[in-house]
XYZ file of C-alpha atoms in Angstrom:
524
model
C 88.035 76.336 151.248
C 89.474 74.537 149.071
C 92.931 72.840 148.063
C 94.300 74.680 145.052
C 97.295 73.768 142.299
C 98.786 76.338 140.171
C 96.852 75.513 136.837
C 98.827 77.576 133.909
C 100.600 80.664 133.152
C 98.810 83.765 135.489
C 97.345 81.584 137.851
C 97.826 81.599 142.070
C 101.397 79.745 141.871
C 101.680 76.582 144.487
C 99.677 74.279 146.303
C 97.890 75.699 149.404
C 94.878 76.351 151.048
C 92.452 78.792 149.227
C 90.128 80.916 151.510
C 87.104 82.807 149.885
C 84.980 85.222 151.929
C 84.207 88.595 152.037
C 86.742 91.401 153.849
C 85.002 91.240 157.141
C 86.750 87.908 158.344
C 85.189 87.619 161.615
C 81.274 88.056 160.278
C 82.189 84.521 158.483
C 83.898 82.832 161.007
C 82.897 81.217 164.438
C 84.102 83.504 167.462
C 86.498 80.904 168.484
C 88.327 80.866 164.866
C 88.282 84.659 165.444
C 89.865 84.459 168.607
C 92.504 81.832 167.479
C 93.467 84.501 164.469
C 93.588 87.171 166.974
C 95.718 85.887 169.733
C 98.350 84.689 166.850
C 98.171 88.090 164.618
C 98.436 90.404 168.485
C 102.140 89.169 168.903
C 102.917 91.326 165.385
C 100.919 94.451 166.554
C 104.064 95.732 168.074
C 106.530 95.676 165.389
C 103.907 97.183 162.787
C 102.823 100.203 164.832
C 106.671 102.105 164.235
C 106.449 101.572 160.379
C 106.738 104.325 158.000
C 104.828 103.697 154.553
C 106.639 106.339 152.799
C 110.170 104.250 153.363
C 110.899 101.316 151.436
C 110.197 97.788 152.846
C 113.300 96.917 153.069
C 114.384 99.420 155.281
C 111.673 98.051 157.791
C 112.801 96.070 160.737
C 109.843 93.429 160.128
C 110.273 89.621 161.421
C 109.910 86.985 158.111
C 106.371 86.649 158.648
C 105.023 90.254 158.816
C 107.323 90.739 156.001
C 105.789 87.955 153.796
C 102.544 89.501 154.787
C 102.917 92.687 152.849
C 100.918 92.649 149.712
C 101.792 96.332 148.629
C 104.638 98.806 149.113
C 105.106 102.196 147.825
C 102.310 101.446 145.520
C 104.219 98.286 143.751
C 103.357 94.290 144.701
C 105.614 92.740 146.618
C 107.635 89.823 145.212
C 105.200 87.193 146.713
C 102.010 89.015 145.553
C 103.008 89.753 142.112
C 100.938 87.111 140.746
C 97.718 89.230 141.638
C 98.760 91.543 138.826
C 99.612 88.149 136.030
C 95.668 87.600 137.132
C 94.658 91.159 136.620
C 96.255 91.424 132.951
C 94.928 87.733 132.145
C 91.499 88.381 132.993
C 91.712 91.656 131.049
C 93.010 89.983 128.336
C 90.837 87.158 128.063
C 87.942 89.857 128.113
C 89.193 91.709 125.372
C 89.658 88.643 123.067
C 86.298 87.803 123.958
C 84.889 91.060 122.676
C 87.511 91.176 119.653
C 86.493 87.339 118.435
C 82.575 87.883 119.670
C 81.177 88.599 115.844
C 82.539 85.744 113.669
C 83.189 86.302 109.754
C 84.655 89.990 110.062
C 87.495 91.771 109.076
C 89.854 92.495 112.093
C 91.713 95.964 112.050
C 94.079 96.641 114.794
C 94.841 100.211 115.259
C 97.297 101.588 117.189
C 96.832 105.224 118.390
C 93.975 107.205 119.267
C 95.165 110.577 118.641
C 94.932 113.538 115.937
C 93.875 111.471 112.716
C 92.692 108.194 113.898
C 89.314 109.171 113.553
C 88.769 109.291 109.460
C 90.842 105.454 109.683
C 87.878 104.241 111.841
C 85.347 106.510 109.875
C 86.411 104.897 106.465
C 86.924 101.207 107.638
C 83.517 100.891 109.278
C 81.359 102.023 106.326
C 81.716 98.308 105.587
C 79.808 96.322 108.273
C 81.987 93.570 108.163
C 85.158 95.222 108.984
C 85.981 95.548 113.009
C 88.268 97.938 114.409
C 90.381 97.798 117.734
C 91.358 100.849 118.776
C 94.743 100.479 120.850
C 95.684 103.406 122.736
C 97.882 104.120 126.042
C 95.004 106.841 126.323
C 91.986 104.542 127.092
C 89.471 107.278 127.656
C 90.449 108.378 124.006
C 90.137 104.910 122.744
C 86.788 104.775 124.168
C 85.420 108.157 123.061
C 86.444 107.216 119.196
C 85.316 103.586 119.582
C 81.689 105.210 120.824
C 81.302 107.009 117.580
C 81.035 104.362 115.075
C 80.215 100.451 114.927
C 82.348 97.676 115.328
C 84.918 99.299 116.951
C 86.706 98.369 120.501
C 89.017 100.110 122.532
C 91.607 98.574 124.378
C 94.319 99.631 126.525
C 97.936 99.381 125.219
C 101.083 100.693 125.470
C 102.904 99.071 122.705
C 106.774 100.197 124.089
C 106.462 98.618 126.848
C 103.525 95.994 126.759
C 104.841 93.627 123.987
C 103.417 90.579 125.167
C 99.880 92.260 125.030
C 100.896 93.982 121.551
C 101.707 90.675 120.293
C 98.305 89.034 121.292
C 96.596 91.714 119.897
C 98.531 91.288 116.248
C 97.739 87.852 116.473
C 93.643 88.052 116.436
C 93.489 90.713 113.797
C 94.018 90.477 109.753
C 95.544 94.123 109.655
C 97.578 96.196 112.210
C 97.610 100.277 111.153
C 100.293 102.211 113.390
C 99.583 106.138 113.988
C 102.089 105.786 116.612
C 105.592 107.521 116.694
C 107.766 106.116 113.649
C 110.725 104.594 116.228
C 108.219 102.073 117.139
C 107.133 100.952 113.468
C 110.346 98.114 113.547
C 108.862 96.668 116.879
C 105.317 96.282 115.795
C 106.657 95.321 112.076
C 108.218 92.503 113.826
C 105.427 91.359 115.185
C 103.698 91.307 112.220
C 106.241 89.155 110.401
C 106.039 86.915 113.870
C 102.433 86.732 113.422
C 101.831 87.092 109.352
C 99.751 89.793 109.619
C 99.405 92.811 107.374
C 100.756 96.657 108.453
C 100.113 99.763 107.271
C 101.546 103.059 108.210
C 101.991 106.489 107.328
C 105.325 107.409 108.419
C 108.732 107.808 106.255
C 110.363 104.673 105.371
C 113.017 104.103 107.859
C 116.390 102.245 107.333
C 115.477 100.034 110.574
C 111.903 99.039 108.377
C 113.725 98.842 105.082
C 115.922 96.064 106.542
C 112.522 93.723 107.423
C 112.214 93.543 103.557
C 113.325 90.172 103.178
C 111.570 89.452 106.727
C 108.314 90.536 105.727
C 108.857 88.968 102.008
C 109.137 85.542 103.701
C 106.599 85.577 105.920
C 104.225 86.477 102.680
C 102.992 89.650 104.316
C 102.814 93.465 102.781
C 103.730 96.210 105.009
C 102.699 99.699 103.469
C 104.786 102.829 104.430
C 104.199 106.447 103.517
C 100.630 106.335 103.049
C 99.340 109.306 104.543
C 99.932 112.928 103.479
C 103.508 113.828 103.249
C 104.654 111.207 102.721
C 101.858 109.768 100.852
C 99.650 112.128 99.053
C 102.884 113.699 97.780
C 104.241 110.734 96.227
C 101.049 109.829 94.470
C 100.441 112.872 92.672
C 104.139 113.311 91.489
C 104.242 109.666 90.338
C 100.853 110.127 88.548
C 102.547 113.475 86.441
C 105.617 111.428 86.028
C 104.694 108.617 84.499
C 102.182 110.553 82.113
C 105.063 112.462 81.358
C 107.546 109.561 80.669
C 104.412 107.903 78.163
C 104.222 111.440 76.328
C 108.252 110.996 75.846
C 109.475 113.908 78.078
C 112.492 114.201 80.415
C 112.059 115.302 83.735
C 114.690 118.008 84.908
C 113.205 119.427 88.239
C 111.067 118.685 90.914
C 110.065 120.246 93.853
C 107.283 119.891 96.389
C 106.434 121.704 99.508
C 103.815 120.480 101.917
C 102.634 122.231 105.203
C 99.929 121.746 108.215
C 98.925 125.188 108.795
C 95.801 126.960 110.726
C 93.556 128.254 108.381
C 94.305 132.335 107.958
C 92.061 133.507 110.549
C 93.365 131.236 113.199
C 97.306 132.135 112.599
C 96.715 134.411 115.902
C 99.850 134.043 117.661
C 103.511 135.022 117.030
C 104.732 131.559 115.258
C 101.477 131.902 112.846
C 101.275 128.228 113.802
C 98.866 125.733 115.870
C 99.651 121.750 116.173
C 97.385 119.887 114.197
C 100.253 116.831 114.728
C 102.571 115.955 116.965
C 104.188 119.009 118.879
C 107.420 117.327 119.660
C 107.698 116.452 115.975
C 107.080 120.016 114.708
C 109.548 121.092 116.872
C 112.179 118.549 116.316
C 112.070 119.093 112.630
C 113.365 122.637 112.906
C 116.587 121.435 114.239
C 117.067 118.717 111.722
C 119.977 118.455 108.519
C 118.213 118.668 104.971
C 119.930 118.189 101.504
C 118.611 118.684 98.613
C 119.428 119.502 94.646
C 119.732 122.854 93.209
C 121.232 123.434 89.532
C 123.282 119.828 89.671
C 124.903 121.101 92.890
C 124.085 119.033 96.186
C 123.265 121.384 99.061
C 123.473 120.056 102.527
C 121.876 121.830 105.823
C 123.892 120.481 108.875
C 121.477 120.130 112.307
C 120.953 122.124 114.934
C 118.833 124.944 113.723
C 120.652 126.505 110.539
C 117.399 125.066 109.116
C 115.668 127.961 110.558
C 118.111 130.530 108.524
C 117.497 128.527 105.425
C 113.758 129.262 104.812
C 112.841 131.362 100.925
C 109.078 133.120 100.258
C 106.761 131.288 98.389
C 104.298 132.923 96.269
C 102.612 130.523 94.102
C 99.447 131.289 96.528
C 100.130 135.238 96.980
C 97.257 135.503 99.327
C 98.975 133.111 102.067
C 102.062 134.579 102.483
C 104.290 131.409 103.094
C 107.510 130.557 103.371
C 109.172 127.628 103.120
C 112.336 125.556 104.410
C 113.845 122.178 103.133
C 112.875 118.962 104.260
C 115.466 115.916 104.895
C 117.327 114.273 102.283
C 115.829 115.425 98.812
C 117.825 113.578 96.984
C 117.338 109.992 98.081
C 113.905 110.283 96.113
C 115.611 110.755 92.546
C 115.735 107.239 91.683
C 112.709 105.552 93.420
C 110.823 108.531 91.589
C 112.848 107.864 88.066
C 114.215 111.264 87.824
C 117.665 111.214 87.833
C 117.562 113.287 85.251
C 116.374 116.342 87.412
C 118.981 118.952 87.942
C 116.881 120.196 90.645
C 115.135 118.242 93.609
C 113.817 119.554 96.583
C 111.078 118.422 99.360
C 109.951 121.036 101.975
C 107.728 122.373 104.733
C 105.449 125.355 104.186
C 104.463 127.713 107.247
C 103.175 131.129 107.301
C 105.643 134.369 107.112
C 107.137 134.786 110.449
C 107.647 130.798 111.932
C 111.300 130.572 110.959
C 112.482 133.844 112.206
C 110.270 133.288 115.508
C 111.424 129.397 115.592
C 115.362 130.530 115.473
C 115.022 132.381 118.395
C 113.755 129.379 120.149
C 117.132 127.224 119.135
C 119.225 130.079 119.905
C 117.570 130.149 123.486
C 118.857 126.619 123.910
C 114.874 125.362 123.902
C 114.833 123.110 121.160
C 116.902 120.637 123.053
C 116.531 117.010 123.280
C 119.337 116.463 125.652
C 117.742 115.029 128.977
C 117.190 117.549 131.524
C 118.066 116.909 134.988
C 116.064 119.867 136.198
C 112.783 119.017 134.622
C 112.784 115.364 135.875
C 109.816 113.917 137.416
C 111.899 113.676 140.691
C 113.081 117.635 140.470
C 111.520 120.509 142.594
C 109.179 122.531 140.254
C 110.639 125.541 138.060
C 109.497 128.318 136.671
C 109.657 129.527 132.955
C 110.786 132.413 134.090
C 113.142 130.540 135.730
C 114.104 128.881 132.182
C 113.824 131.988 129.734
C 114.189 135.544 128.757
C 112.429 138.455 127.965
C 112.002 137.731 124.246
C 109.892 134.631 125.292
C 107.168 136.783 127.304
C 104.955 136.925 124.377
C 104.434 133.279 124.612
C 103.240 133.655 128.351
C 106.909 132.181 129.568
C 107.508 134.830 131.809
C 104.765 133.814 134.520
C 105.642 131.753 137.250
C 103.737 128.711 135.795
C 105.569 125.627 136.583
C 107.303 123.975 133.739
C 105.657 120.540 133.590
C 107.886 117.726 134.112
C 109.730 116.082 130.812
C 112.718 114.221 129.641
C 114.282 117.424 127.938
C 113.790 120.964 127.577
C 112.227 120.051 124.210
C 109.617 117.822 125.428
C 108.635 120.205 128.039
C 108.305 123.031 125.324
C 106.252 120.676 123.091
C 103.990 120.088 126.063
C 103.997 124.336 126.629
C 103.460 125.452 123.426
C 100.449 122.203 123.170
C 98.899 124.047 125.401
C 98.905 127.391 124.005
C 98.824 126.928 120.221
C 95.893 124.258 120.606
C 92.631 125.036 118.039
C 89.996 126.406 119.649
C 86.333 125.764 119.135
C 84.901 126.763 116.019
C 88.797 127.070 114.696
C 89.673 125.243 111.797
C 93.243 123.767 110.196
C 94.249 123.707 106.396
C 96.860 121.787 104.593
C 98.921 122.942 101.252
C 100.607 120.263 99.390
C 102.368 121.801 95.768
C 104.368 120.011 93.661
C 106.242 121.462 90.795
C 107.294 119.130 87.938
C 109.738 120.719 85.013
C 109.545 118.801 81.747
C 111.075 119.001 78.417
C 109.199 117.736 75.717
C 110.763 115.982 72.519
C 109.935 119.201 70.873
C 112.339 121.093 73.240
C 109.539 122.364 74.783
C 109.674 122.929 78.250
C 106.235 122.757 80.402
C 106.310 122.875 84.278
C 103.077 120.908 85.691
C 101.559 122.718 88.918
C 99.795 120.313 91.208
C 98.132 121.673 94.251
C 95.855 120.632 96.840
C 94.328 122.876 99.624
C 92.014 121.383 102.422
C 90.391 123.167 104.823
C 89.485 121.363 108.041
C 85.830 121.168 109.538
C 85.548 122.451 112.997
C 82.881 120.064 114.110
C 84.219 117.101 112.256
C 87.571 116.306 110.831
C 90.733 118.268 111.001
C 92.321 118.724 107.202
C 95.671 117.129 108.363
C 93.194 113.984 109.774
C 91.674 113.918 106.822
C 94.677 113.998 104.380
C 96.820 111.589 106.564
C 94.047 109.533 108.065
C 91.924 108.364 105.123
C 94.976 107.349 102.501
C 95.989 104.917 105.479
C 92.188 103.953 105.542
C 92.222 103.519 101.921
C 95.595 101.651 101.784
C 94.212 99.254 104.578
C 90.953 98.757 102.523
C 92.744 97.781 99.328
C 95.241 95.150 101.670
C 92.265 93.413 103.349
C 90.915 93.000 99.762
C 93.662 91.667 97.882
C 93.957 95.479 95.745
C 97.757 95.428 96.813
C 99.052 91.919 96.949
C 102.793 92.890 96.757
C 105.009 91.237 99.594
C 107.189 92.913 101.926
C 107.665 96.564 102.010
C 105.582 98.697 99.908
C 105.734 102.386 99.361
C 102.752 104.062 97.157
C 104.394 104.739 94.039
C 103.244 102.817 91.420
C 100.615 102.974 89.008
C 98.619 100.150 90.941
C 98.452 102.165 94.230
C 98.563 105.569 93.753
C 95.530 105.503 90.598
C 92.611 104.062 92.701
C 93.709 105.958 96.049
C 93.701 109.135 94.183
C 90.352 108.457 92.682
C 88.795 107.289 96.030
C 90.450 110.419 97.938
C 88.508 112.676 95.277
C 85.212 110.563 96.530
C 86.363 112.083 100.140
C 86.306 115.421 98.664
C 89.982 115.968 98.356
C 90.068 117.670 94.935
C 93.653 118.209 93.624
C 94.296 121.122 90.764
C 96.747 121.067 88.103
C 98.211 123.762 85.762
C 100.690 124.369 83.758
C 103.147 126.821 82.359
C 104.894 126.663 78.752
C 108.377 128.096 77.539
C 109.053 127.658 74.219
């Protein structure tokens, strides 16, 4: 036994006697002491016997002595013993830090997220034996499985949205952060990167909240690369490569269209949606009720939120064998200025699906399934409810007339995303594919009209990376390497629209087997 005094954050608080022993105290203490302790405890037995562990501690009729001795109640540490969790967290963080900092002279990359597209990021970066990757994920087992495949890779547990202190500590110990988390978390992560003067890469759209961090990032002297995936990402780079070359030849851009889709390979499109998930199911579903704006023949076309998008699809025949359809995506008109194509009379960016997707999704919308409003019926505290209780006969093809309970979720949309993720996931031996198509209409100085057709078709490897993982993960990893090596040195918010970024990136993507095909149609 010894007298102990609090020595810092996370330590035992206050003065007192610290007694160290094993659980079986009578085996370690003299019998006299055992009898003494027992006699002192015995009077309190009677008030403890009628207690009910399922009731809140506040409802128990305990004396102060007994109440102060309760360590946990209803699965939560009581206030006087919350320091135990602090000690646990501190020891865990100390072990993580020691592991991360174990090897000197390494470039350290923090990868946030261990999901669909993280594999190629780790694989690419760890080819360099002087690069170490920390995979931080709320799904620790998934992070551990990913880390086990590659050298110099460390898995850690992190819920970035609720563990800001841990997030900040991890950011501080790394040279660069790659976020593959939902875009809504990126401003939070970016603020910690700015605070710690650490560079950052994401594959997500540049949101208004991220754009507002431009001056802060510049002042911190860091680079934050956004939109470095497939769509957005590769689509931008292929567009700018074509547009810059056309302008150098004296051409004027009269039209621009870009359509992209992550799809199952045709032989795997065996369900009413003709679709399987290769990225966030929730994001895929939410996109179907989003608004869209595009430019057609100098007229701005606006599609309101709420499901009208699924009634605005058109067939796409540039690859007739695939039987594709497309619908607009987000606000395409915002790209006229950054692309430098204010002369274009038509500007549209959209999503590709196999024909039949939008018709089926329109049915989901009309049934109220694509609803992100909170649903009390589906909260964890609510009684189980079956799909049969929520849906009608038309949904039978999706297994929703069964007595299977609906998974707890915040909303009907979230519950549907969980359900369809299980029903429409890729099976063993199945592969996905991505199709990207850019069409750029050019007016030559001679008056000749040419349309450049730029296509990318990538299939996933059933025993390796999916097409979606490759086309999102590799661009992000390449950008990270370029930032680490000083090839991208611009400070502040960066998107891949300049030759200094897109030229080396596209060249390296070709080295990874992503080959782009360019053709032309000329009208006199």
